[in-house]
Short mmCIF file of C-alpha atoms in Angstrom, two decimals:
data_model
loop_
_atom_site.label_atom_id
_atom_site.label_comp_id
_atom_site.label_asym_id
_atom_site.label_seq_id
_atom_site.Cartn_x
_atom_site.Cartn_y
_atom_site.Cartn_z
CA MET A 1 -165.88 -55.92 -125.11
CA PHE A 2 -166.41 -53.69 -128.14
CA CYS A 3 -167.23 -54.85 -131.60
CA ILE A 4 -168.47 -53.91 -135.07
CA ILE A 5 -171.78 -55.72 -135.71
CA ASP A 6 -173.93 -56.21 -138.81
CA GLU A 7 -176.17 -59.09 -139.87
CA ILE A 8 -173.28 -61.06 -141.36
CA TRP A 9 -170.04 -59.88 -139.80
CA SER A 10 -168.73 -58.76 -136.41
CA LEU A 11 -165.19 -58.01 -135.19
CA ARG A 12 -163.72 -57.31 -131.76
CA LEU A 13 -160.49 -57.26 -129.73
CA SER A 14 -160.80 -59.07 -126.43
CA ASN A 15 -158.82 -59.55 -123.20
CA GLY A 16 -156.74 -56.40 -123.76
CA GLY A 17 -156.57 -53.03 -122.06
CA SER A 18 -159.19 -51.31 -124.21
CA ARG A 19 -161.33 -51.81 -127.29
CA CYS A 20 -158.23 -51.04 -129.37
CA ASP A 21 -156.06 -53.74 -127.85
CA GLY A 22 -156.56 -57.50 -127.60
CA ARG A 23 -157.07 -60.87 -129.21
CA VAL A 24 -158.79 -60.77 -132.62
CA GLU A 25 -162.22 -62.45 -132.63
CA VAL A 26 -165.04 -62.57 -135.21
CA TYR A 27 -168.76 -63.22 -134.93
CA ASP A 28 -170.36 -65.65 -137.38
CA ASN A 29 -173.33 -67.99 -137.36
CA GLY A 30 -174.51 -66.64 -134.01
CA ARG A 31 -171.24 -67.39 -132.20
CA TRP A 32 -167.96 -65.71 -131.51
CA GLY A 33 -164.89 -67.44 -132.82
CA ARG A 34 -161.18 -66.72 -133.02
CA VAL A 35 -158.74 -65.86 -135.77
CA GLN A 36 -155.65 -68.01 -136.22
CA ASP A 37 -152.76 -67.38 -138.57
CA SER A 38 -149.13 -68.43 -138.41
CA ALA A 39 -148.15 -65.59 -140.78
CA TRP A 40 -150.09 -62.73 -139.10
CA ASN A 41 -148.30 -59.42 -139.69
CA ILE A 42 -148.59 -55.63 -139.40
CA ASN A 43 -150.58 -55.29 -142.65
CA ASP A 44 -153.26 -57.63 -141.33
CA SER A 45 -153.28 -55.73 -138.03
CA ASN A 46 -153.68 -52.38 -139.78
CA VAL A 47 -156.89 -53.58 -141.42
CA VAL A 48 -158.31 -54.64 -138.02
CA CYS A 49 -157.46 -51.27 -136.43
CA ARG A 50 -158.97 -49.36 -139.34
CA GLU A 51 -162.16 -51.42 -139.24
CA LEU A 52 -162.56 -50.78 -135.50
CA GLY A 53 -161.85 -47.05 -135.80
CA CYS A 54 -158.72 -47.44 -133.64
CA GLY A 55 -156.18 -45.70 -135.83
CA SER A 56 -153.24 -47.70 -137.13
CA ALA A 57 -151.55 -50.83 -135.86
CA ILE A 58 -148.56 -50.46 -133.54
CA PHE A 59 -147.86 -54.16 -132.92
CA ALA A 60 -149.02 -57.46 -134.34
CA TYR A 61 -149.12 -60.16 -131.64
CA ASN A 62 -149.83 -63.81 -131.28
CA SER A 63 -152.40 -64.83 -128.71
CA SER A 64 -149.82 -65.56 -126.00
CA ARG A 65 -149.95 -61.86 -125.04
CA TYR A 66 -153.67 -62.04 -124.32
CA GLY A 67 -154.08 -65.68 -123.38
CA GLU A 68 -155.30 -68.60 -125.43
CA SER A 69 -159.00 -68.74 -126.28
CA GLU A 70 -161.34 -71.72 -126.06
CA LEU A 71 -163.50 -70.39 -128.86
CA PRO A 72 -163.72 -72.27 -132.14
CA VAL A 73 -161.51 -71.18 -135.03
CA TRP A 74 -163.58 -69.24 -137.55
CA VAL A 75 -160.84 -67.61 -139.62
CA ASN A 76 -157.30 -68.53 -140.60
CA HIS A 77 -154.75 -68.08 -143.39
CA VAL A 78 -155.41 -64.32 -143.67
CA HIS A 79 -153.44 -62.26 -146.17
CA CYS A 80 -154.05 -58.50 -146.37
CA GLU A 81 -152.34 -55.80 -148.38
CA GLY A 82 -152.96 -53.34 -145.54
CA ASN A 83 -155.24 -50.91 -147.37
CA GLU A 84 -158.47 -52.94 -147.07
CA SER A 85 -161.34 -51.34 -145.14
CA GLN A 86 -162.42 -54.63 -143.50
CA LEU A 87 -160.74 -57.87 -142.57
CA ARG A 88 -163.17 -59.96 -144.65
CA ASN A 89 -162.02 -58.11 -147.77
CA CYS A 90 -158.56 -59.63 -147.53
CA SER A 91 -157.55 -62.51 -149.84
CA THR A 92 -157.21 -66.18 -148.86
CA PHE A 93 -159.76 -65.57 -146.20
CA THR A 94 -161.34 -68.78 -144.93
CA LEU A 95 -164.28 -69.16 -142.55
CA ASN A 96 -165.32 -72.08 -140.39
CA GLN A 97 -161.94 -73.77 -140.45
CA THR A 98 -160.99 -76.06 -137.60
CA SER A 99 -157.36 -76.27 -138.58
CA SER A 100 -154.95 -76.26 -135.65
CA ASP A 101 -151.77 -75.64 -137.63
CA SER A 102 -151.77 -71.90 -136.78
CA ILE A 103 -151.91 -69.73 -133.67
CA GLY A 104 -154.26 -67.08 -132.33
CA VAL A 105 -153.48 -63.46 -133.19
CA GLY A 106 -153.74 -60.09 -131.46
CA VAL A 107 -153.42 -56.39 -132.27
CA LEU A 108 -152.39 -53.20 -130.47
CA CYS A 109 -153.77 -50.11 -132.19
CA SER A 110 -152.56 -46.53 -131.87
CA ASP A 111 -155.81 -45.35 -130.26
CA HIS A 112 -155.43 -47.78 -127.39
CA LEU A 113 -155.35 -45.64 -124.24
CA GLN A 114 -154.54 -46.48 -120.65
CA LEU A 115 -154.20 -44.44 -117.50
CA ARG A 116 -152.13 -45.08 -114.37
CA LEU A 117 -150.61 -43.35 -111.33
CA SER A 118 -146.94 -44.13 -110.90
CA GLY A 119 -144.41 -43.78 -108.09
CA GLY A 120 -146.82 -42.84 -105.29
CA GLY A 121 -146.79 -46.04 -103.28
CA SER A 122 -150.12 -47.41 -104.52
CA THR A 123 -152.28 -47.55 -107.64
CA CYS A 124 -154.24 -44.55 -106.33
CA ALA A 125 -151.42 -42.02 -105.92
CA GLY A 126 -148.53 -40.78 -108.00
CA ARG A 127 -147.62 -39.23 -111.32
CA VAL A 128 -150.38 -39.26 -113.95
CA GLU A 129 -149.28 -41.31 -116.96
CA ILE A 130 -151.14 -42.15 -120.18
CA TYR A 131 -150.40 -44.97 -122.61
CA TYR A 132 -150.94 -43.64 -126.12
CA ASN A 133 -149.52 -44.47 -129.52
CA GLY A 134 -147.44 -47.30 -128.13
CA SER A 135 -145.68 -45.55 -125.24
CA TRP A 136 -146.29 -44.14 -121.77
CA GLY A 137 -146.22 -40.37 -121.35
CA THR A 138 -147.15 -37.71 -118.82
CA VAL A 139 -149.55 -34.78 -118.42
CA CYS A 140 -148.45 -31.17 -117.97
CA ASP A 141 -149.87 -29.25 -114.98
CA ASP A 142 -150.79 -26.13 -116.99
CA SER A 143 -154.43 -25.34 -116.06
CA TRP A 144 -154.57 -28.51 -113.90
CA ASP A 145 -156.95 -28.36 -110.93
CA LEU A 146 -159.05 -30.55 -108.61
CA ASP A 147 -161.72 -31.21 -111.28
CA ASP A 148 -159.11 -32.77 -113.55
CA ALA A 149 -157.73 -34.83 -110.65
CA ASN A 150 -161.24 -36.07 -109.79
CA VAL A 151 -161.66 -37.43 -113.32
CA VAL A 152 -158.39 -39.37 -112.94
CA CYS A 153 -159.40 -40.85 -109.58
CA GLY A 154 -162.86 -41.78 -110.84
CA GLN A 155 -161.53 -43.39 -114.00
CA LEU A 156 -159.15 -45.55 -111.95
CA GLY A 157 -161.79 -46.52 -109.40
CA CYS A 158 -159.82 -44.70 -106.68
CA GLY A 159 -162.63 -42.56 -105.28
CA TYR A 160 -162.14 -38.80 -105.40
CA ALA A 161 -159.08 -36.60 -105.38
CA VAL A 162 -157.81 -35.45 -101.99
CA GLU A 163 -154.82 -33.63 -103.51
CA ASP A 164 -154.46 -32.46 -107.08
CA LYS A 165 -150.68 -32.24 -106.55
CA ILE A 166 -148.57 -34.30 -104.16
CA PRO A 167 -146.26 -32.00 -102.14
CA GLY A 168 -142.63 -33.08 -102.17
CA PHE A 169 -143.15 -35.75 -104.83
CA CYS A 170 -139.73 -36.55 -106.26
CA GLY A 171 -138.84 -38.18 -109.51
CA ARG A 172 -139.23 -37.06 -113.09
CA SER A 173 -140.44 -39.13 -115.98
CA LYS A 174 -138.88 -39.49 -119.39
CA GLY A 175 -140.37 -39.77 -122.81
CA GLN A 176 -143.46 -38.11 -124.17
CA ILE A 177 -145.66 -35.42 -122.62
CA TRP A 178 -148.98 -36.43 -124.12
CA LEU A 179 -151.45 -33.88 -122.76
CA ASP A 180 -151.33 -30.20 -121.85
CA GLU A 181 -153.90 -27.52 -121.02
CA VAL A 182 -156.39 -30.11 -119.72
CA ARG A 183 -159.70 -28.57 -118.64
CA CYS A 184 -162.18 -31.09 -117.23
CA SER A 185 -165.58 -30.27 -115.82
CA GLY A 186 -165.22 -33.15 -113.37
CA ASN A 187 -167.99 -35.30 -114.86
CA GLU A 188 -166.02 -36.95 -117.68
CA SER A 189 -165.53 -40.73 -117.58
CA TYR A 190 -162.07 -40.61 -119.17
CA LEU A 191 -159.32 -38.02 -118.93
CA TRP A 192 -158.91 -37.93 -122.72
CA ASN A 193 -162.54 -36.89 -123.06
CA CYS A 194 -161.68 -33.54 -121.45
CA PRO A 195 -160.79 -30.51 -123.60
CA SER A 196 -157.03 -30.22 -124.06
CA ALA A 197 -154.28 -29.33 -126.50
CA PRO A 198 -153.73 -31.89 -129.32
CA TRP A 199 -151.93 -35.10 -128.38
CA GLY A 200 -148.23 -34.51 -127.91
CA ARG A 201 -148.42 -30.71 -128.26
CA HIS A 202 -147.18 -28.83 -125.17
CA ASP A 203 -144.95 -26.01 -123.92
CA CYS A 204 -143.66 -27.51 -120.67
CA SER A 205 -141.05 -29.95 -119.36
CA HIS A 206 -141.18 -32.94 -117.05
CA LYS A 207 -140.71 -30.58 -114.10
CA GLU A 208 -144.41 -29.81 -114.50
CA ASP A 209 -145.63 -33.42 -114.58
CA VAL A 210 -149.01 -33.79 -112.87
CA THR A 211 -149.34 -35.83 -109.65
CA VAL A 212 -152.55 -36.90 -107.90
CA LYS A 213 -153.49 -38.52 -104.60
CA CYS A 214 -156.94 -40.16 -104.44
CA SER A 215 -159.12 -41.00 -101.45
CA GLU A 216 -158.59 -44.75 -101.93
CA HIS A 217 -154.84 -44.36 -101.64
CA LYS A 218 -153.60 -46.19 -98.55
CA GLU A 219 -150.30 -45.93 -96.73
CA MET A 220 -148.89 -47.22 -93.46
CA ARG A 221 -146.23 -45.93 -91.10
CA LEU A 222 -144.87 -46.42 -87.56
CA VAL A 223 -144.41 -43.24 -85.49
CA ASN A 224 -142.91 -42.19 -82.13
CA GLY A 225 -140.63 -45.23 -82.03
CA GLY A 226 -137.29 -43.62 -82.72
CA ARG A 227 -136.69 -45.73 -85.82
CA ARG A 228 -138.55 -46.62 -88.99
CA CYS A 229 -139.54 -50.16 -87.94
CA GLU A 230 -140.91 -49.36 -84.51
CA GLY A 231 -143.80 -47.24 -83.23
CA ARG A 232 -147.51 -46.58 -83.23
CA VAL A 233 -149.29 -48.02 -86.27
CA GLU A 234 -150.89 -45.34 -88.44
CA VAL A 235 -152.76 -45.73 -91.74
CA TRP A 236 -153.48 -43.11 -94.39
CA TYR A 237 -157.00 -43.45 -95.77
CA ASN A 238 -159.58 -41.06 -97.18
CA GLY A 239 -157.14 -38.18 -97.12
CA THR A 240 -155.99 -38.36 -93.50
CA TRP A 241 -153.85 -40.35 -91.07
CA GLY A 242 -155.59 -42.55 -88.48
CA THR A 243 -154.72 -45.33 -86.05
CA VAL A 244 -155.34 -49.08 -85.63
CA CYS A 245 -157.10 -50.60 -82.64
CA SER A 246 -155.05 -53.24 -80.80
CA GLU A 247 -158.06 -55.21 -79.56
CA LYS A 248 -157.68 -57.99 -82.14
CA LEU A 249 -154.09 -57.39 -83.13
CA TYR A 250 -152.31 -60.72 -82.77
CA ARG A 251 -149.06 -62.08 -84.11
CA GLU A 252 -150.43 -62.81 -87.62
CA GLU A 253 -151.67 -59.24 -88.04
CA ALA A 254 -148.46 -57.73 -86.66
CA GLU A 255 -146.36 -59.87 -89.01
CA VAL A 256 -148.32 -58.49 -91.97
CA ILE A 257 -147.52 -54.95 -90.76
CA CYS A 258 -143.79 -55.71 -90.54
CA LYS A 259 -143.84 -57.34 -93.97
CA GLN A 260 -145.76 -54.48 -95.57
CA LEU A 261 -143.24 -51.95 -94.23
CA GLU A 262 -140.39 -54.13 -95.52
CA CYS A 263 -138.96 -54.50 -92.02
CA GLY A 264 -137.54 -57.59 -90.38
CA PRO A 265 -139.43 -60.15 -88.26
CA LEU A 266 -141.83 -59.09 -85.52
CA ALA A 267 -140.18 -58.33 -82.15
CA TYR A 268 -143.19 -57.50 -79.97
CA ILE A 269 -146.67 -55.90 -79.94
CA GLU A 270 -147.66 -52.88 -77.84
CA TYR A 271 -151.34 -53.14 -76.88
CA ARG A 272 -151.59 -49.89 -74.95
CA ALA A 273 -150.43 -46.39 -75.86
CA TRP A 274 -147.92 -46.30 -73.01
CA ILE A 275 -144.69 -46.46 -74.99
CA TYR A 276 -145.57 -44.86 -78.32
CA GLY A 277 -148.30 -42.47 -77.14
CA GLN A 278 -151.88 -41.93 -78.23
CA GLY A 279 -152.72 -40.92 -81.76
CA SER A 280 -155.32 -38.48 -83.00
CA GLY A 281 -157.95 -38.38 -85.70
CA PRO A 282 -159.97 -41.40 -86.84
CA ILE A 283 -159.41 -45.00 -85.75
CA TRP A 284 -159.47 -46.61 -89.18
CA ILE A 285 -159.14 -50.35 -88.53
CA ASP A 286 -160.59 -52.64 -85.88
CA GLU A 287 -161.46 -56.35 -85.52
CA MET A 288 -158.70 -57.53 -87.85
CA LYS A 289 -158.11 -61.11 -88.92
CA CYS A 290 -155.10 -61.97 -91.09
CA SER A 291 -153.60 -65.24 -92.21
CA SER A 292 -150.08 -63.64 -92.24
CA HIS A 293 -149.83 -64.33 -96.00
CA GLU A 294 -151.29 -60.95 -96.98
CA SER A 295 -148.91 -58.32 -98.38
CA ALA A 296 -150.89 -55.37 -96.94
CA LEU A 297 -152.96 -54.94 -93.79
CA TRP A 298 -156.06 -53.82 -95.73
CA GLN A 299 -156.09 -57.16 -97.53
CA CYS A 300 -157.06 -58.77 -94.21
CA GLN A 301 -160.61 -59.03 -92.91
CA PHE A 302 -161.75 -56.18 -90.65
CA ASP A 303 -164.77 -54.04 -89.89
CA PRO A 304 -165.65 -51.29 -92.39
CA TRP A 305 -163.19 -48.42 -92.50
CA GLY A 306 -163.63 -46.15 -89.48
CA LYS A 307 -165.99 -48.49 -87.57
CA HIS A 308 -164.63 -49.49 -84.14
CA ASN A 309 -165.43 -49.90 -80.45
CA CYS A 310 -162.14 -48.67 -78.87
CA ASP A 311 -160.40 -45.37 -78.10
CA HIS A 312 -156.91 -43.99 -78.62
CA ARG A 313 -155.69 -45.50 -75.37
CA GLU A 314 -155.78 -48.79 -77.28
CA ASP A 315 -153.82 -47.58 -80.28
CA ALA A 316 -151.68 -50.45 -81.51
CA GLY A 317 -147.90 -50.33 -81.58
CA VAL A 318 -145.45 -52.72 -83.21
CA SER A 319 -141.71 -53.26 -83.01
CA CYS A 320 -140.09 -55.02 -85.96
CA LYS A 321 -136.44 -55.87 -86.40
CA GLU A 322 -134.51 -53.80 -88.88
CA LEU A 323 -133.90 -55.36 -92.27
CA ARG A 324 -131.14 -53.96 -94.42
CA LYS A 325 -132.24 -53.88 -98.00
CA LYS A 326 -132.76 -51.61 -100.93
CA PRO A 327 -135.24 -48.71 -100.53
CA PRO A 328 -139.03 -49.75 -100.96
CA SER A 329 -139.75 -46.69 -102.93
CA THR A 330 -138.91 -45.76 -106.52
CA ALA A 331 -139.14 -42.09 -105.56
CA VAL A 332 -136.37 -42.51 -102.96
CA VAL A 333 -134.12 -44.15 -105.54
CA VAL A 334 -134.77 -41.38 -108.06
CA CYS A 335 -134.16 -38.64 -105.49
CA THR A 336 -130.92 -40.24 -104.34
CA THR A 337 -129.72 -40.68 -107.92
CA LEU A 338 -130.50 -37.05 -108.77
CA GLY A 339 -128.63 -35.90 -105.68
CA ILE A 340 -125.55 -37.90 -106.63
CA LEU A 341 -125.68 -36.54 -110.18
CA LEU A 342 -125.87 -32.94 -108.91
CA ILE A 343 -122.86 -33.48 -106.65
CA ALA A 344 -120.90 -35.08 -109.49
CA GLU A 345 -121.77 -32.17 -111.78
CA PHE A 346 -120.58 -29.66 -109.17
CA VAL A 347 -117.26 -31.49 -108.72
CA ALA A 348 -116.79 -31.60 -112.49
CA LEU A 349 -117.37 -27.82 -112.73
CA VAL A 350 -114.78 -27.18 -110.02
CA ILE A 351 -112.22 -29.35 -111.84
CA ILE A 352 -112.91 -27.60 -115.14
CA ALA A 353 -112.55 -24.16 -113.50
CA ARG A 354 -109.20 -25.12 -111.96
CA ARG A 355 -107.91 -26.46 -115.26
CA GLN A 356 -108.94 -23.26 -117.04
CA SER A 357 -107.20 -21.17 -114.38
CA ALA A 358 -104.01 -23.25 -114.73
CA ARG A 359 -104.19 -22.89 -118.50
CA ARG A 360 -104.49 -19.08 -118.22
CA ASP A 361 -101.51 -18.94 -115.86
CA ALA A 362 -99.44 -20.99 -118.30
CA GLU A 363 -100.41 -18.66 -121.17
CA LEU A 364 -99.43 -15.59 -119.13
CA ARG A 365 -96.05 -17.10 -118.30
CA ALA A 366 -95.54 -17.98 -121.95
CA ARG A 367 -96.20 -14.33 -122.87
CA GLY A 368 -93.43 -13.07 -120.52
CA PHE A 369 -95.31 -12.23 -117.35
CA GLY A 370 -93.00 -14.57 -115.41
CA PHE A 371 -89.97 -12.51 -116.57
CA TYR A 372 -91.50 -9.30 -115.25
CA GLU A 373 -92.31 -10.92 -111.93
CA ALA A 374 -88.62 -11.83 -111.55
CA ILE A 375 -87.65 -8.18 -112.24
CA TYR A 376 -90.13 -6.94 -109.65
CA GLU A 377 -88.65 -9.33 -107.07
CA GLU A 378 -85.11 -8.08 -107.82
CA ILE A 379 -86.19 -4.44 -107.47
CA ASP A 380 -87.90 -5.24 -104.20
CA ASP A 381 -84.70 -6.82 -102.88
CA THR A 382 -82.75 -3.59 -103.53
CA LEU A 383 -85.11 -1.21 -101.71
CA PRO A 384 -83.48 0.69 -98.77
CA GLY A 385 -85.38 -1.10 -96.07
CA ASN A 386 -84.44 -4.46 -97.41
CA LYS A 387 -80.84 -3.33 -97.95
CA PHE A 388 -80.41 -2.46 -94.32
CA SER A 389 -81.98 -5.66 -93.23
CA GLN A 390 -79.58 -7.59 -95.42
CA MET A 391 -76.66 -5.49 -94.12
CA ASP A 392 -77.62 -6.32 -90.55
CA ASP A 393 -77.75 -10.01 -91.37
CA SER A 394 -74.38 -9.76 -93.11
CA ILE A 395 -72.73 -8.00 -90.16
CA SER A 396 -74.11 -10.48 -87.68
CA GLY A 397 -72.80 -13.32 -89.80
CA SER A 398 -69.38 -11.67 -89.96
CA ILE A 399 -69.24 -11.40 -86.18
CA ASP A 400 -69.95 -15.07 -85.76
CA SER A 401 -67.57 -16.21 -88.47
CA MET A 402 -64.61 -13.90 -87.73
CA ASN A 403 -64.87 -13.93 -83.92
CA GLN A 404 -65.06 -10.10 -83.76
CA ILE A 405 -63.38 -8.72 -80.64
CA GLU A 406 -65.36 -5.61 -79.85
CA TYR A 407 -69.01 -5.88 -78.73
CA TYR A 408 -71.43 -3.00 -79.00
CA THR A 409 -74.44 -2.29 -76.86
CA SER A 410 -77.14 0.31 -77.01
CA ASP A 411 -77.73 2.89 -74.32
CA PRO A 412 -81.25 3.88 -73.32
CA LEU A 413 -81.30 6.44 -76.11
CA GLY A 414 -80.72 3.79 -78.70
CA CYS A 415 -77.13 4.73 -79.55
CA ALA A 416 -74.38 2.15 -79.78
CA HIS A 417 -71.04 2.32 -77.97
CA SER A 418 -68.15 -0.09 -77.63
CA THR A 419 -67.15 -2.09 -74.57
CA SER A 420 -64.25 -4.38 -73.84
CA GLU A 421 -66.50 -6.78 -72.07
CA LEU A 422 -67.82 -9.75 -74.05
CA PRO A 423 -71.37 -10.92 -73.57
CA GLU A 424 -72.11 -14.03 -71.58
CA GLY A 425 -71.95 -17.16 -73.66
CA THR A 426 -69.05 -15.97 -75.78
CA SER A 427 -66.69 -18.84 -76.40
CA SER A 428 -63.26 -18.95 -74.72
CA SER A 429 -61.64 -19.02 -78.11
CA VAL A 430 -62.96 -15.56 -78.77
CA ARG A 431 -61.68 -14.31 -75.41
CA ASP A 432 -58.22 -15.73 -76.10
CA LEU A 433 -58.05 -13.69 -79.30
CA VAL A 434 -58.33 -10.44 -77.34
CA PRO A 435 -54.91 -9.24 -76.01
CA ASP A 436 -54.68 -8.06 -72.43
CA ASP A 437 -53.26 -4.69 -73.44
CA HIS A 438 -55.91 -4.00 -76.03
CA ASP A 439 -57.11 -0.45 -75.84
CA ASP A 440 -60.64 0.53 -76.76
CA PRO A 441 -61.04 3.50 -79.05
CA GLU A 442 -61.34 6.58 -76.93
CA SER A 443 -64.59 8.39 -77.33
CA LYS A 444 -64.30 12.14 -77.01
CA ALA A 445 -67.91 13.02 -77.41
CA ILE A 446 -71.21 11.23 -77.82
CA ASP A 447 -74.07 13.43 -78.77
CA CYS A 448 -76.03 10.98 -80.85
CA PRO A 449 -79.61 12.22 -80.84
CA GLY A 450 -79.42 14.94 -83.46
CA GLY A 451 -75.71 15.76 -82.78
CA GLN A 452 -72.21 14.61 -83.66
CA PHE A 453 -69.90 11.83 -82.61
CA SER A 454 -66.20 12.88 -82.34
CA THR A 455 -63.17 10.63 -81.68
CA ASP A 456 -59.40 10.97 -81.57
CA GLY A 457 -58.87 7.58 -83.03
CA GLY A 458 -58.94 6.86 -86.66
CA ALA A 459 -61.81 5.24 -88.42
CA ASP A 460 -59.62 2.24 -89.12
CA ASP A 461 -59.47 1.40 -85.42
CA LEU A 462 -63.22 0.80 -85.28
CA LEU A 463 -64.52 -2.61 -86.25
CA MET A 464 -68.18 -1.53 -86.22
CA LEU A 465 -70.08 1.62 -85.35
CA THR A 466 -73.77 1.92 -84.83
CA VAL A 467 -75.19 5.24 -83.60
CA ALA A 468 -78.47 6.98 -84.00
CA GLY A 469 -79.77 10.36 -84.95
CA GLY A 470 -76.83 12.53 -86.06
CA ASP A 471 -73.42 12.88 -87.71
CA VAL A 472 -70.05 11.36 -86.77
CA ASP A 473 -66.86 13.49 -86.57
CA ILE A 474 -63.84 11.18 -86.75
CA GLY A 475 -60.39 12.43 -85.54
CA GLY A 476 -59.59 16.06 -85.68
CA GLU A 477 -60.67 16.37 -89.21
CA SER A 478 -63.99 17.61 -90.31
CA SER A 479 -65.03 14.25 -91.58
CA MET A 480 -68.75 13.85 -91.07
CA ILE A 481 -70.61 10.61 -91.60
CA PRO A 482 -74.28 9.92 -91.00
CA CYS A 483 -75.39 8.63 -87.64
CA PHE A 484 -77.94 5.89 -88.33
CA GLN A 485 -80.64 4.55 -86.07
CA SER A 486 -79.48 1.42 -84.28
CA LEU A 487 -80.84 -1.76 -85.80
CA ALA A 488 -80.13 -3.80 -82.66
#
């Protein structure tokens, strides 16, 4: 309790989080009494905050926020303009009234400060957050060290700091960053008593939010069991992991363990380290006695931390049934959400990139690039290599469609010559078209590789000629045609 006292008048805010937050009470005639007013507003609250040196009023409350008081009613029907220096200077101010037609009042002032650790699994671990000026905000880690963390742990009654930053802590805060460049000596009672930049002035983001783990932070886990709800019982205390002695571990104690880990009902207890193995380090808990209604194992009765009369061969193990439910941890939820958002952002970028590419292609086609591509394709189709390929396809198609009589084969040199024999598989209809007295063109000379091909017959008698590597001399005339490489 904090108050302003003189011989006649005293004022305080009680049952709140600090001297600048709580139910309004006055001291008169040697006793504390309460203030009641059905029309209490922000102007009245501003006068109270100013009188107490607590800045300005953020909220005006009725007493339901802070609980009803059993004190007598000393003041009611208050009406302030808001610029008065003391509450007793307000008009229609009445003392020693026992009227019950109004309600108790409360005030939250801007200089009300609170400190907490959030998202770390207990009140003694997590992100450092300060309540100031009506909202929760964080602390930037510029210049932050173990001395600063020790002040936080001491202020919260959490012992001393074992880590000034929690490795792998996931989850960012929103809202204000209240403090930056904090430099504590380690002896301060409150974090805001340490030298720092002015409230709300900083040059960092929530990526640099401070986290702290204190010695009084406690955690539990099951290890070496193959799944989360089965294994050797281990407890984090005083900055290290230790085990639990199974000597007095009965069903009630094991059920508390399963409940604390948010697992299903107890399946069985392992009293020896045969299945889950022996632990190492301290044996933190021995001689337990639980009623099974506790929410955490350290709420049960047991010997002082670290005092025991067993060894690691008696390390306790527990098997609980799995229980499907939402994660126990705010940090897990935040990490999962951030991961999903990153994936969604990546997919959106891919979609945008594809749409932009399609839009560019459409613009190029609109500018005529599609027309030029068609021209390039037509030119490519008329190149010599392609022409011969098309010619070969055309000739083959003609043979099939017109039932050509003569069949040409290639000799080992790659030249083609005619034969009256038809290949196997030729239909009888084709054979019937060939007369028995049909004469093949008579070849007078074949000197294909680099030479000439002469014949007495006319060129009209040949249905197809394919030779390689020279010229062709047809008849007795000096008609010379190229001798092309066989395409067969």
